[in-house]
Short mmCIF file of C-alpha atoms in Angstrom, two decimals:
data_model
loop_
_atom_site.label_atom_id
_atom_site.label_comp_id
_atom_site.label_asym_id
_atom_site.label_seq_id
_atom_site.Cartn_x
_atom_site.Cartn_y
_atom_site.Cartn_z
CA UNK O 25 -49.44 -33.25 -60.62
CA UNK O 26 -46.29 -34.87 -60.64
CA UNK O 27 -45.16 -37.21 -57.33
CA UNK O 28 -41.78 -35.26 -56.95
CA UNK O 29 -43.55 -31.73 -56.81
CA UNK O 30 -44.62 -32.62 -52.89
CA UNK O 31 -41.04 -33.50 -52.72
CA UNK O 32 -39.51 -30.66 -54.13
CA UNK O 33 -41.77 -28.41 -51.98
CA UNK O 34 -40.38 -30.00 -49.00
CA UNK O 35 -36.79 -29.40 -49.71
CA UNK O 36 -37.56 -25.68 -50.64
CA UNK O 37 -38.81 -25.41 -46.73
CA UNK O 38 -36.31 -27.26 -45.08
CA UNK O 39 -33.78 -24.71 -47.38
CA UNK O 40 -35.52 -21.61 -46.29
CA UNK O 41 -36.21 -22.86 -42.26
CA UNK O 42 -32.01 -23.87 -42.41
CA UNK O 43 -31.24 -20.63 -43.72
CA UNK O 44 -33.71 -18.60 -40.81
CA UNK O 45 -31.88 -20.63 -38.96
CA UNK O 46 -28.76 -19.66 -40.17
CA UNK O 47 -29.23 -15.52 -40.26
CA UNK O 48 -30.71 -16.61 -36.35
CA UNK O 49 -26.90 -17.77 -35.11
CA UNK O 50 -25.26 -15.36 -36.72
CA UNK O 51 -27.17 -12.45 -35.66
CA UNK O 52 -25.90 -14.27 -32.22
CA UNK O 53 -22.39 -15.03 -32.78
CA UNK O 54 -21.19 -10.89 -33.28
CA UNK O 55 -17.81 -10.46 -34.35
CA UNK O 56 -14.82 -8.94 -32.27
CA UNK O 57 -11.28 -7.10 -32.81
CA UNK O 58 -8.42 -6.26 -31.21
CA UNK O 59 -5.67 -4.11 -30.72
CA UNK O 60 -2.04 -4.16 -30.05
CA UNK O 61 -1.23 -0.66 -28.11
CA UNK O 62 2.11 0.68 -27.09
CA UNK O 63 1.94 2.05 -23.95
CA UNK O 64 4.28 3.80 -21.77
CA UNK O 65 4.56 4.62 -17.85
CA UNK O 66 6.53 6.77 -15.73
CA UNK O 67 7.06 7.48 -11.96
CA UNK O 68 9.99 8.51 -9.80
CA UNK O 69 11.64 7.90 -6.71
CA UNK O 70 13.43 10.02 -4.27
CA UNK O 71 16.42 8.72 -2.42
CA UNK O 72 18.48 11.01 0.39
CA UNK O 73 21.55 9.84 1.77
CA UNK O 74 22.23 10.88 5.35
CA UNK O 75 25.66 10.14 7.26
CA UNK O 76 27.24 9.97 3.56
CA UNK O 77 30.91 11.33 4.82
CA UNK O 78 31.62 8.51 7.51
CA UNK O 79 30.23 5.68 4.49
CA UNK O 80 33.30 7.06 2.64
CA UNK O 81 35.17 5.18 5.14
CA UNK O 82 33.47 1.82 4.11
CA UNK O 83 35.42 -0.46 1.63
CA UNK O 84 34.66 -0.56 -2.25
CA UNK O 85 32.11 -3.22 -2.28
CA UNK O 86 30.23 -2.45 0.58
CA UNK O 87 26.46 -1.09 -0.59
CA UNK O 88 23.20 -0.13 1.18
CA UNK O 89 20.04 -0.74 -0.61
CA UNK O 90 16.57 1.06 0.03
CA UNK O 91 12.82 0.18 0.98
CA UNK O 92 11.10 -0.73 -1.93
CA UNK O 93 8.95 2.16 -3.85
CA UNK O 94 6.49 1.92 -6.79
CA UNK O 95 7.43 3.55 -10.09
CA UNK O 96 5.81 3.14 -13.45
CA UNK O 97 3.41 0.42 -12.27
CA UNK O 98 6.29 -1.84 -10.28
CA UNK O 99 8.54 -2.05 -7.77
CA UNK O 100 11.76 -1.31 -7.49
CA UNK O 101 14.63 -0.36 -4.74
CA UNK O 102 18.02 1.72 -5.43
CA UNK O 103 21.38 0.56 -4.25
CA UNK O 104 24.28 2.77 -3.36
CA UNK O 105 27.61 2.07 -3.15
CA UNK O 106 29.59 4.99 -1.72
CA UNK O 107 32.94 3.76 -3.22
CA UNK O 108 32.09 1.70 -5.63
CA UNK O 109 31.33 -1.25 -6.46
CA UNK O 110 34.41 -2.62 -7.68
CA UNK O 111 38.06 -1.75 -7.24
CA UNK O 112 37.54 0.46 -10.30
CA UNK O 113 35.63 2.73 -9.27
CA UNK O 114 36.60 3.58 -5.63
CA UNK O 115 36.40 6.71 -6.53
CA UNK O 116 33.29 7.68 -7.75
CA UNK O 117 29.71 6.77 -5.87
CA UNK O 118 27.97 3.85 -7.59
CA UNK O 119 24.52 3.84 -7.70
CA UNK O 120 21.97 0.90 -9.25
CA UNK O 121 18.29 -0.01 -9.86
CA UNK O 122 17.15 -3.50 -8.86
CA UNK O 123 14.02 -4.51 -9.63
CA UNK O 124 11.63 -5.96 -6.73
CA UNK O 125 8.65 -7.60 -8.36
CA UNK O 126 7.09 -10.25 -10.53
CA UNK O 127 5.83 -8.67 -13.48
CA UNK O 128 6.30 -9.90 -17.27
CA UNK O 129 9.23 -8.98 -19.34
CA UNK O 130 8.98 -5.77 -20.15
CA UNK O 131 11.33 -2.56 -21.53
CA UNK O 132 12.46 0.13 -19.02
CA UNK O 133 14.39 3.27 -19.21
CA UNK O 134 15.48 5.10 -16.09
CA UNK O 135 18.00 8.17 -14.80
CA UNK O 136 19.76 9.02 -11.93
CA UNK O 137 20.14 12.78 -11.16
CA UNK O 138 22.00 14.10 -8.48
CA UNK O 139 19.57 16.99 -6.75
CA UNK O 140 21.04 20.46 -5.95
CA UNK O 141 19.92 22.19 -2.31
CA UNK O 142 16.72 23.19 -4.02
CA UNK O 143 15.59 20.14 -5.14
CA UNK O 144 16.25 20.31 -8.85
CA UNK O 145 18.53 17.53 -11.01
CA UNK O 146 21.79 18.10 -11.79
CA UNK O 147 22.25 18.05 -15.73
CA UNK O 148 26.06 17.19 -15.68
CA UNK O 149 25.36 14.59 -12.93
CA UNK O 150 22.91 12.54 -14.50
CA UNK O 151 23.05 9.17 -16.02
CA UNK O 152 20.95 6.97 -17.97
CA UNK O 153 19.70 3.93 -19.50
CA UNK O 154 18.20 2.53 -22.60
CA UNK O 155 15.80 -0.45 -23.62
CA UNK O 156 16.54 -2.60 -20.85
CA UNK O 157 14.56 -5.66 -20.41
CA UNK O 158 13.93 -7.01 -17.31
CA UNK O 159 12.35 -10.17 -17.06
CA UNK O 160 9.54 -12.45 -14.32
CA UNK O 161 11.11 -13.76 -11.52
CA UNK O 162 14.76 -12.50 -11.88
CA UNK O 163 17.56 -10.66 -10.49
CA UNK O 164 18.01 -7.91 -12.01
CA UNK O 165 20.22 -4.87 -11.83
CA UNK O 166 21.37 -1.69 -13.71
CA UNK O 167 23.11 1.08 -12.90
CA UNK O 168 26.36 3.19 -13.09
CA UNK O 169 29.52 2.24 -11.41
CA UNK O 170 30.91 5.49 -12.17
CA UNK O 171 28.03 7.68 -11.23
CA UNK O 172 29.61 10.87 -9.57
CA UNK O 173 33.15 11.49 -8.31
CA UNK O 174 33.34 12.26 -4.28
CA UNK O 175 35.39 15.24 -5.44
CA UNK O 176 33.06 16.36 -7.94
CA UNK O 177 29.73 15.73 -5.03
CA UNK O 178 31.13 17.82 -2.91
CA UNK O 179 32.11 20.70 -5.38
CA UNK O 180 28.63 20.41 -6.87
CA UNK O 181 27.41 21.80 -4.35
CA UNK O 182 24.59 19.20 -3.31
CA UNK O 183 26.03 18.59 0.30
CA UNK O 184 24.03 20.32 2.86
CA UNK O 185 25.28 21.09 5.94
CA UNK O 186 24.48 17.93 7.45
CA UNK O 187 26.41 16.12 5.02
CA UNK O 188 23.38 14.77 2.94
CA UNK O 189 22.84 14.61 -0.45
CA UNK O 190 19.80 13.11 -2.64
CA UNK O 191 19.23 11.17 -5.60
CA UNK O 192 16.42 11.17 -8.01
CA UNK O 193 15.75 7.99 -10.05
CA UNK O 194 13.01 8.37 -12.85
CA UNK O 195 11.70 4.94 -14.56
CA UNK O 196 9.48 4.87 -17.73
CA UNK O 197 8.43 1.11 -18.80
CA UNK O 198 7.04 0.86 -22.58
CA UNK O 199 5.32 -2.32 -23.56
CA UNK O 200 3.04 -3.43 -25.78
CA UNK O 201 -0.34 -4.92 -24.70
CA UNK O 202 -2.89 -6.48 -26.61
CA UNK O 203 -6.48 -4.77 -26.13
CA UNK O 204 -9.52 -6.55 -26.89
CA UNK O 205 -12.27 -3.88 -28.41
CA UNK O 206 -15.89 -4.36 -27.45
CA UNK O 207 -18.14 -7.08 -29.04
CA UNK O 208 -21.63 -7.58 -28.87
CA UNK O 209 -21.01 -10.13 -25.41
CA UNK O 210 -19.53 -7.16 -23.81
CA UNK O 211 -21.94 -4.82 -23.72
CA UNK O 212 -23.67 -5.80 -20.73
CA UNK O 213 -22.11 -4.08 -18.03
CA UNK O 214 -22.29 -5.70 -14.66
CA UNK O 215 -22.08 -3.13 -11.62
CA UNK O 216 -19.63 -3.88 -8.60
CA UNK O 217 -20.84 -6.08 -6.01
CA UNK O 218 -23.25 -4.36 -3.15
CA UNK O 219 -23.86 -6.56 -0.79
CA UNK O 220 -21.57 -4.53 1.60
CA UNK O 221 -24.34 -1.67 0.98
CA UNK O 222 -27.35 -4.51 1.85
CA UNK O 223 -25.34 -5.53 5.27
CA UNK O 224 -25.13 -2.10 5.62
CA UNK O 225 -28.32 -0.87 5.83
CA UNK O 226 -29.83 -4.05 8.17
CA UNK O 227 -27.31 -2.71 10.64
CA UNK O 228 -28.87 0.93 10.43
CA UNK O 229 -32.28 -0.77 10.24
CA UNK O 230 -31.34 -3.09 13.24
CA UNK O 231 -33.89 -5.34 11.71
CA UNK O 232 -33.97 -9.08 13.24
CA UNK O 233 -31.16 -8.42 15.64
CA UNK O 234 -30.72 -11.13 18.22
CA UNK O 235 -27.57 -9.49 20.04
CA UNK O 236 -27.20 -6.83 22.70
CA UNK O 237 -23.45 -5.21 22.64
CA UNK O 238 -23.34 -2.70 25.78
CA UNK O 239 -20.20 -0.82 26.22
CA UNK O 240 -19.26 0.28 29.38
CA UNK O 241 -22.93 0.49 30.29
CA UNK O 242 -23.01 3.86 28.41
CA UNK O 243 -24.06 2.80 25.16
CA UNK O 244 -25.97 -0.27 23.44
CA UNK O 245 -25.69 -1.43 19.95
CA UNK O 246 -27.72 -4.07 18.02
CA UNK O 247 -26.48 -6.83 15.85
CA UNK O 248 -26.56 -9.87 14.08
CA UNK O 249 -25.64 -12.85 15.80
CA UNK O 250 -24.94 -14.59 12.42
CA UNK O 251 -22.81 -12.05 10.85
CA UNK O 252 -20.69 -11.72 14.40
CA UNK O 253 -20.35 -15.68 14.13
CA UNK O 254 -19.05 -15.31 10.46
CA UNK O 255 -16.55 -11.97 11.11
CA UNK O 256 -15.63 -12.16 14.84
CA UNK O 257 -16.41 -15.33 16.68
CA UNK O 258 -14.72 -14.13 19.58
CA UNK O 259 -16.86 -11.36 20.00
CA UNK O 260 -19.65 -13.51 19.62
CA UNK O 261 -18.19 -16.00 22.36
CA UNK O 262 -18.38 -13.43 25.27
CA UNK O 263 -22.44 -13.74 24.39
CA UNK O 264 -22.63 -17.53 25.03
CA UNK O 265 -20.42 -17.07 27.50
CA UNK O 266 -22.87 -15.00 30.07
CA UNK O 267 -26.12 -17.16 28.13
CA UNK O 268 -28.65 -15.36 26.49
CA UNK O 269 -30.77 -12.29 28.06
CA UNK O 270 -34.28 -11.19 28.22
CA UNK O 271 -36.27 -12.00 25.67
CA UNK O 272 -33.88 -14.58 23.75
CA UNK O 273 -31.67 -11.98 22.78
CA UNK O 274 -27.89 -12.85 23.67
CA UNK O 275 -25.94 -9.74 25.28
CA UNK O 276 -22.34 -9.04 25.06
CA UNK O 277 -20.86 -6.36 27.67
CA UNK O 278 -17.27 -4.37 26.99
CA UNK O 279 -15.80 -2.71 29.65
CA UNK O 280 -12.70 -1.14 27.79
CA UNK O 281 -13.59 0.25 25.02
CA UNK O 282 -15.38 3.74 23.96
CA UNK O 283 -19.10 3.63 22.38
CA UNK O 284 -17.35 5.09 18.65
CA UNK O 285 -14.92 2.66 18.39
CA UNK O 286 -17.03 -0.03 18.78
CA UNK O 287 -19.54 1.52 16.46
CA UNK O 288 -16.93 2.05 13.92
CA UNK O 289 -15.84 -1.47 14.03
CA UNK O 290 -19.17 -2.73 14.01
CA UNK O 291 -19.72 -0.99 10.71
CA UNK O 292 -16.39 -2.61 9.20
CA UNK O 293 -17.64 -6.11 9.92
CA UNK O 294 -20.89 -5.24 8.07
CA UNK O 295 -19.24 -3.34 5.33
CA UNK O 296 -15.95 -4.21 5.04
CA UNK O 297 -14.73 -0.75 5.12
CA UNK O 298 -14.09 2.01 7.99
CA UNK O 299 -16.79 4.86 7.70
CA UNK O 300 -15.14 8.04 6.46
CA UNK O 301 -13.60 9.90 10.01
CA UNK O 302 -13.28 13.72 10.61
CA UNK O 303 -9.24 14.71 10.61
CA UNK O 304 -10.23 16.08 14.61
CA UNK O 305 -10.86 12.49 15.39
CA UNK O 306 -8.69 10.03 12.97
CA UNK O 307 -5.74 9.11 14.93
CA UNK O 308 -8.03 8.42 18.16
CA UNK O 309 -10.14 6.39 16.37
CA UNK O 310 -7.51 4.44 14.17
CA UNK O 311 -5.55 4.41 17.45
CA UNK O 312 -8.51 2.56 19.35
CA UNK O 313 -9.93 0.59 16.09
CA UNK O 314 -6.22 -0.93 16.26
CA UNK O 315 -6.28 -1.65 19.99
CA UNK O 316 -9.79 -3.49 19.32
CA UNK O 317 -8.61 -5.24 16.09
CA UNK O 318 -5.67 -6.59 17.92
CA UNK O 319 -7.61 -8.13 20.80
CA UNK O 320 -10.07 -10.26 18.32
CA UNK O 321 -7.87 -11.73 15.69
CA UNK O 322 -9.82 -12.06 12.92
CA UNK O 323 -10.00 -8.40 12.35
CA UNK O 324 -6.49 -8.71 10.93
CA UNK O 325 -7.58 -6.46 7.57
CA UNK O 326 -8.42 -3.70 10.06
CA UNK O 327 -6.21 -3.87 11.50
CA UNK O 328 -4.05 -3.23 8.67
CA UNK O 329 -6.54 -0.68 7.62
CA UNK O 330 -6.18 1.27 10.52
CA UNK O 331 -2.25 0.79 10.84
CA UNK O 332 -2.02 2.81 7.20
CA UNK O 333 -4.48 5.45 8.18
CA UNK O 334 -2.09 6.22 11.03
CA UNK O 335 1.34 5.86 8.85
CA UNK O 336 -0.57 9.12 7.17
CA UNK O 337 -0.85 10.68 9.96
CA UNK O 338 2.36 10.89 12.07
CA UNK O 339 3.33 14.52 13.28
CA UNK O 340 4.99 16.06 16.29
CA UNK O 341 2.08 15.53 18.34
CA UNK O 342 1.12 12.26 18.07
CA UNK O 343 3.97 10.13 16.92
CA UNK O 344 4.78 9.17 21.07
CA UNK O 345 1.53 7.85 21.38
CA UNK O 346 1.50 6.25 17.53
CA UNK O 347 4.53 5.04 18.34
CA UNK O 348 3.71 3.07 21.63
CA UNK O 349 0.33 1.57 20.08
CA UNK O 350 2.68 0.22 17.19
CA UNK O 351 5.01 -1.72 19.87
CA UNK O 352 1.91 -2.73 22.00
CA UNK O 353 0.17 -4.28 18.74
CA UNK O 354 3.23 -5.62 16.72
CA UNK O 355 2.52 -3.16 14.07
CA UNK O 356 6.16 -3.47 12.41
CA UNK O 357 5.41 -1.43 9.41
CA UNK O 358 3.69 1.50 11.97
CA UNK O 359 6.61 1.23 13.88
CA UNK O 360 9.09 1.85 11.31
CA UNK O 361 7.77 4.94 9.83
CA UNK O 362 7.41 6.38 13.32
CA UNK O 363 11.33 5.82 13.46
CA UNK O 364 11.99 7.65 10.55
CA UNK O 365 10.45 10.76 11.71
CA UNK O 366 11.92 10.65 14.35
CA UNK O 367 14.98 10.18 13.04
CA UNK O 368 14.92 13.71 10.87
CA UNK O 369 16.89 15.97 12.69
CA UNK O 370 15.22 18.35 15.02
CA UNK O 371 11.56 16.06 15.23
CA UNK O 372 12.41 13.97 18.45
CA UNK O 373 13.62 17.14 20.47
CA UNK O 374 10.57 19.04 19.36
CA UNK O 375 8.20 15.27 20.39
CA UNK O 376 10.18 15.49 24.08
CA UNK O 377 8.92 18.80 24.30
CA UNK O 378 5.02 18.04 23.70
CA UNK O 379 2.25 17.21 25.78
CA UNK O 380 1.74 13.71 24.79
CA UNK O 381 4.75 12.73 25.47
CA UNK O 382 4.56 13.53 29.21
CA UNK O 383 1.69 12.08 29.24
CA UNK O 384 2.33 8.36 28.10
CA UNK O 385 6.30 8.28 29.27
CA UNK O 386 5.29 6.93 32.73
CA UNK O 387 3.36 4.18 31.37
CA UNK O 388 5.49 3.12 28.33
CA UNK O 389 9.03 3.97 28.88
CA UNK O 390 10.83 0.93 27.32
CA UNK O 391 9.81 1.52 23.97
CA UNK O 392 9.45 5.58 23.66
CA UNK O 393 12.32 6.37 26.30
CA UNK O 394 15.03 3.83 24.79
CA UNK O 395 15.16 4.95 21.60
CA UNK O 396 15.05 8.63 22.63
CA UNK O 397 17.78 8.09 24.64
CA UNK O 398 19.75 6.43 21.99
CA UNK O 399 18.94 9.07 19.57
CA UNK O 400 19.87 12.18 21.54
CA UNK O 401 22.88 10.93 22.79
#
């Protein structure tokens, strides 16, 4: 047999174990795609103008510009200018759309309609614009300097009796945006973290609790002196503070506060998130959950939590008491929504007239009394 057959043998394997080797990585390395997908969003936003007849009195120039609002994915504010908002127009209203946010540079077309008393746009008093592109990071306006004649308002129609009108402002923002389709790397799905759900269920299990939480000696709960150390030290403080009880355990006693509350807030710093409350019982709680999260100050994200669940809530019957626990906990956000229903005409005579107000106007005057004053005068 011939010396180089051994040889050629060889190189036949080492072909045919390269190319296993071969179909191996690229059975690994799956391909992928994308996609470039036009996509368009829409929202709207409505603006009312109260105490529009004395602004005519203000000087061309002079505007008034709202709270922010989400529309089509960012946010936005409207600016009105009740004579104009240059010497050419001081006739006519002028109203604008700033944007308020940070996103990329995108395309958006928006409309303002005047509304009639029933809530519906006004065809000849609308205005719009087309393909404008507003950019990261910039000022930017649009609008319409000559958006309605104050002759033409109030022959329209939309004046109520009050003297207020309303604008409607609808934004759509179409982009492009680049999609990546599915490869063989992304088919694993990974489920949302759980540990919340874990924490969870050793507080329900009160297994290895070390600390003793009694609240006004009607109620004891168990926890975990770790987890109090990581979420509310302070809490944890009052513990070391009176040494450790029976047993090794460490024991923590709260006067002021009710059993629920402190079981609710217990639950957050296990969880993360407030346990779902009955409508009966959700400004109470949110009320006291606030008080609490205000006294230990790392509970600042419920207490944000609980200062939304309450901007939900405000009605005739508990905005005196909503609004005194926003003053008392420097909720600004709390406190300004309470103002605003208040402000709508006919809400603070009917809030003067309920039972929680008589009830907290002793203790609280300065903040309920002052501005009631002010507002019925």
């Amino acid at each position: 047999m011939p010396t180089y057959f051994p040889q050629v043998m060889a190189t036949n394997a080492a072909a045919a174990s390269l190319s296993a080797a071969v179909r191996r990585l690229s059975s690994r390395c799956g391909g992928s795609a994308s996609t470039i997908a036009w996509q368009e969003l829409r929202g709207h936003h409505k603006l009312t103008i109260d105490g529009c007849v004395p602004s005519k009195k203000k000087p061309w120039g002079w505007h008034v510009t709202s709270k922010p609002f989400e529309a089509a994915g960012y946010r936005w504010k409207m600016t009105y200018y009740p004579n104009g908002a240059s010497w050419t127009s001081d006739e006519y209203i002028s109203m604008y759309l700033d944007y308020d946010g940070h996103g990329e540079s995108e395309q958006v077309e928006f409309k303002f309609s005047l509304l009639d008393q029933a809530g519906k746009p006004v065809p000849e008093h609308s205005r719009s614009k087309q393909r404008c592109i507003f950019h990261r990071g910039s000022s930017w306006r649009r609008g319409f300097s000559h958006f309605v004649k104050w002759e033409d308002l109030v022959a329209s129609g939309c004046l109520d009796k009050d003297g207020r009108f309303a604008v409607r402002c609808d934004v759509a923002v179409v982009s492009y945006k680049a999609e990546k389709r599915s490869s063989a790397a992304d088919r694993v799905v990974v489920p949302p973290p759980d540990l919340h759900r874990h924490l969870g269920h050793l507080l329900w299990k009160e297994e290895g609790t070390d600390v003793e939480i009694s609240v006004g000696g009607k109620e004891t709960f168990n926890a975990h002196g770790w987890l109090l150390e990581a979420r509310c030290p302070e809490l944890l403080a009052m513990a070391k503070e009176k040494g450790p009880g029976g047993g090794g355990r460490q024991r923590i006693e709260i006067q002021d506060m009710e059993p629920r509350v402190l079981e609710l807030m217990l639950w957050f710093m296990y969880t993360d998130a407030v346990p779902e409350i009955g409508e009966h019982e959700a400004v109470e709680m949110a009320q006291g959950l606030l008080a609490a999260a205000h006294r230990y100050n790392k509970m600042e994200r419920l207490k944000l939590v609980c200062e939304d669940m309450l901007c939900r809530r405000i009605d005739v019957d508990n905005v005196a008491g909503t609004l005194v626990a926003a003053d008392k906990h420097g909720c600004r956000a709390l406190k300004d929504a309470c103002e605003e229903f208040l402000a709508v005409p006919g809400n603070l005579r009917a809030v003067v007239e309920t039972e929680g107000f008589e009830k907290i106007k002793d203790s609280c005057p300065a903040v309920l009394l002052e501005y009631a004053l002010k507002r019925l005068a």
